[in-house]
Coordinates of C-alpha atoms in Angstrom, one line a residue:
M1226 CA 22.8 52.0 30.1
S1227 CA 20.6 48.9 29.4
S1228 CA 20.7 45.4 32.3
Q1229 CA 20.8 43.6 29.0
T1230 CA 23.6 41.2 29.1
Y1231 CA 25.3 39.0 26.1
S1232 CA 26.8 35.8 26.1
I1233 CA 30.1 35.3 24.7
S1234 CA 28.6 33.6 21.1
D1235 CA 25.8 36.5 20.6
L1236 CA 29.3 39.2 21.0
A1237 CA 31.3 37.1 18.6
R1238 CA 28.1 37.4 16.2
E1239 CA 27.0 40.7 16.7
L1240 CA 30.7 41.8 16.2
D1241 CA 31.9 39.5 13.8
I1242 CA 34.9 38.2 15.4
T1243 CA 35.6 34.8 17.2
T1244 CA 35.1 33.6 20.8
R1245 CA 39.0 32.9 21.0
A1246 CA 39.5 36.7 20.0
I1247 CA 36.7 38.2 22.8
R1248 CA 38.3 34.7 25.5
F1249 CA 42.3 36.5 24.3
Y1250 CA 41.1 40.1 25.3
E1251 CA 39.8 38.9 28.1
E1252 CA 43.2 36.9 29.7
Q1253 CA 44.7 40.4 28.7
G1254 CA 41.9 42.1 31.4
L1255 CA 40.5 43.9 29.0
L1256 CA 37.1 42.6 29.4
R1257 CA 35.5 41.3 32.7
P1258 CA 32.4 39.4 32.4
E1259 CA 30.7 37.9 35.3
R1260 CA 30.6 34.3 35.5
R1261 CA 27.5 31.7 36.4
G1262 CA 29.3 28.8 36.3
Q1263 CA 31.5 28.2 33.2
E1264 CA 29.2 30.9 31.7
R1265 CA 30.4 34.2 30.7
I1266 CA 28.2 36.9 31.0
Y1267 CA 28.8 40.4 29.5
S1268 CA 27.4 43.5 29.6
P1269 CA 26.9 46.6 27.3
R1270 CA 30.0 48.0 28.9
D1271 CA 32.2 44.7 27.9
K1272 CA 30.5 45.0 24.4
V1273 CA 31.6 48.8 24.1
S1274 CA 35.0 48.2 25.3
L1275 CA 35.4 45.5 22.5
K1276 CA 33.9 47.6 20.0
L1277 CA 37.0 50.3 21.4
I1278 CA 39.8 47.6 21.1
L1279 CA 38.6 46.6 17.7
R1280 CA 38.2 49.9 16.5
G1281 CA 41.6 50.7 18.3
K1282 CA 43.0 47.7 16.2
R1283 CA 42.2 49.2 13.0
I1284 CA 44.0 52.6 13.0
G1285 CA 47.0 50.5 14.7
F1286 CA 46.6 51.1 18.2
S1287 CA 48.5 49.0 20.6
L1288 CA 46.6 46.8 23.1
A1289 CA 47.5 48.3 26.0
E1290 CA 46.6 52.1 24.0
C1291 CA 43.1 50.0 23.8
R1292 CA 43.9 49.4 27.7
E1293 CA 44.1 52.9 28.3
L1294 CA 41.3 54.2 26.6
I1295 CA 38.6 51.3 27.8
E1296 CA 40.3 52.6 31.6
L1297 CA 39.0 55.9 30.8
Y1298 CA 35.4 55.1 30.3
D1299 CA 33.1 56.6 32.3
P1300 CA 29.6 57.5 30.5
S1301 CA 28.7 59.4 33.7
S1302 CA 31.2 62.0 33.2
G1303 CA 30.3 62.1 29.2
N1304 CA 33.9 60.3 28.2
T1305 CA 35.5 63.7 28.3
K1306 CA 38.9 62.0 29.4
Q1307 CA 38.5 59.1 27.3
L1308 CA 37.5 61.4 24.0
N1309 CA 40.4 63.7 24.6
S1310 CA 42.7 61.2 25.1
M1311 CA 41.3 59.0 21.9
L1312 CA 41.7 62.3 20.3
A1313 CA 45.4 62.6 20.9
K1314 CA 46.3 58.8 20.0
I1315 CA 44.7 59.5 16.9
A1316 CA 47.0 63.0 16.1
E1317 CA 49.8 60.7 16.8
R1318 CA 48.7 58.1 15.0
R1319 CA 48.5 60.4 11.8
E1320 CA 51.9 62.2 12.3
Q1321 CA 53.4 58.2 12.6
L1322 CA 51.5 57.3 9.5
E1323 CA 52.9 60.3 7.8
Q1324 CA 56.1 59.8 8.2
Q1325 CA 55.7 56.3 7.3
L1326 CA 54.6 57.6 4.2
L1327 CA 57.6 59.9 4.0
D1328 CA 59.8 57.2 4.4
I1329 CA 58.2 54.9 1.6
E1330 CA 58.5 57.8 -0.7
Q1331 CA 62.0 58.4 0.3
M1332 CA 62.3 54.2 -0.3
K1333 CA 60.5 54.2 -3.8
L1334 CA 63.2 57.2 -4.7
E1335 CA 66.4 54.9 -3.6
L1336 CA 64.7 52.3 -5.6
D1337 CA 64.4 54.0 -8.5
T1338 CA 68.2 55.3 -8.0
A1339 CA 69.3 51.6 -7.5
E1340 CA 66.6 50.5 -10.7
E1341 CA 68.2 53.0 -13.1
R1342 CA 72.1 52.1 -11.9
C1343 CA 71.2 48.6 -12.2
V1344 CA 69.9 48.7 -15.5
Q1345 CA 72.6 51.0 -16.7
A1346 CA 75.3 48.1 -15.4
L1347 CA 73.3 45.7 -17.4
E1348 CA 73.6 47.4 -20.8
Q1349 CA 77.3 48.2 -20.4
T1350 CA 77.8 44.5 -19.7
L1351 CA 75.5 43.4 -22.9
K1352 CA 77.7 46.0 -25.0
S1353 CA 80.9 44.8 -23.3
Q1354 CA 80.1 41.0 -24.4
Q1355 CA 78.7 42.0 -27.4
A1356 CA 82.0 43.9 -28.7
I1357 CA 83.9 40.9 -28.3

């Protein structure tokens, strides 16, 4: 990795997030920038961690899952453990989404049935009122 460093505003601008979000992730222990007085100095590792957090959020990972993946980050080993863990989490998330899709389809069927019954009951009510 290079010795390049980033300010909080550099990362916010580059990753299109707020500095407040970055500070939040820092408070959660997901980022550990160096300090020079009040200034935060972020490393390339912090940038990678932040990218992983943002990607994880987009695909529905919790902050705890993101933390777990960040802790496995080890470029000296080719990140094998991290990548295997990520693949397992992706498979788990995919299964959750498939189940949610099934649940949604079932709910749509139940809504169709409830709607049909309501329409029939309303039609019968209107016919009864017209007969009077």
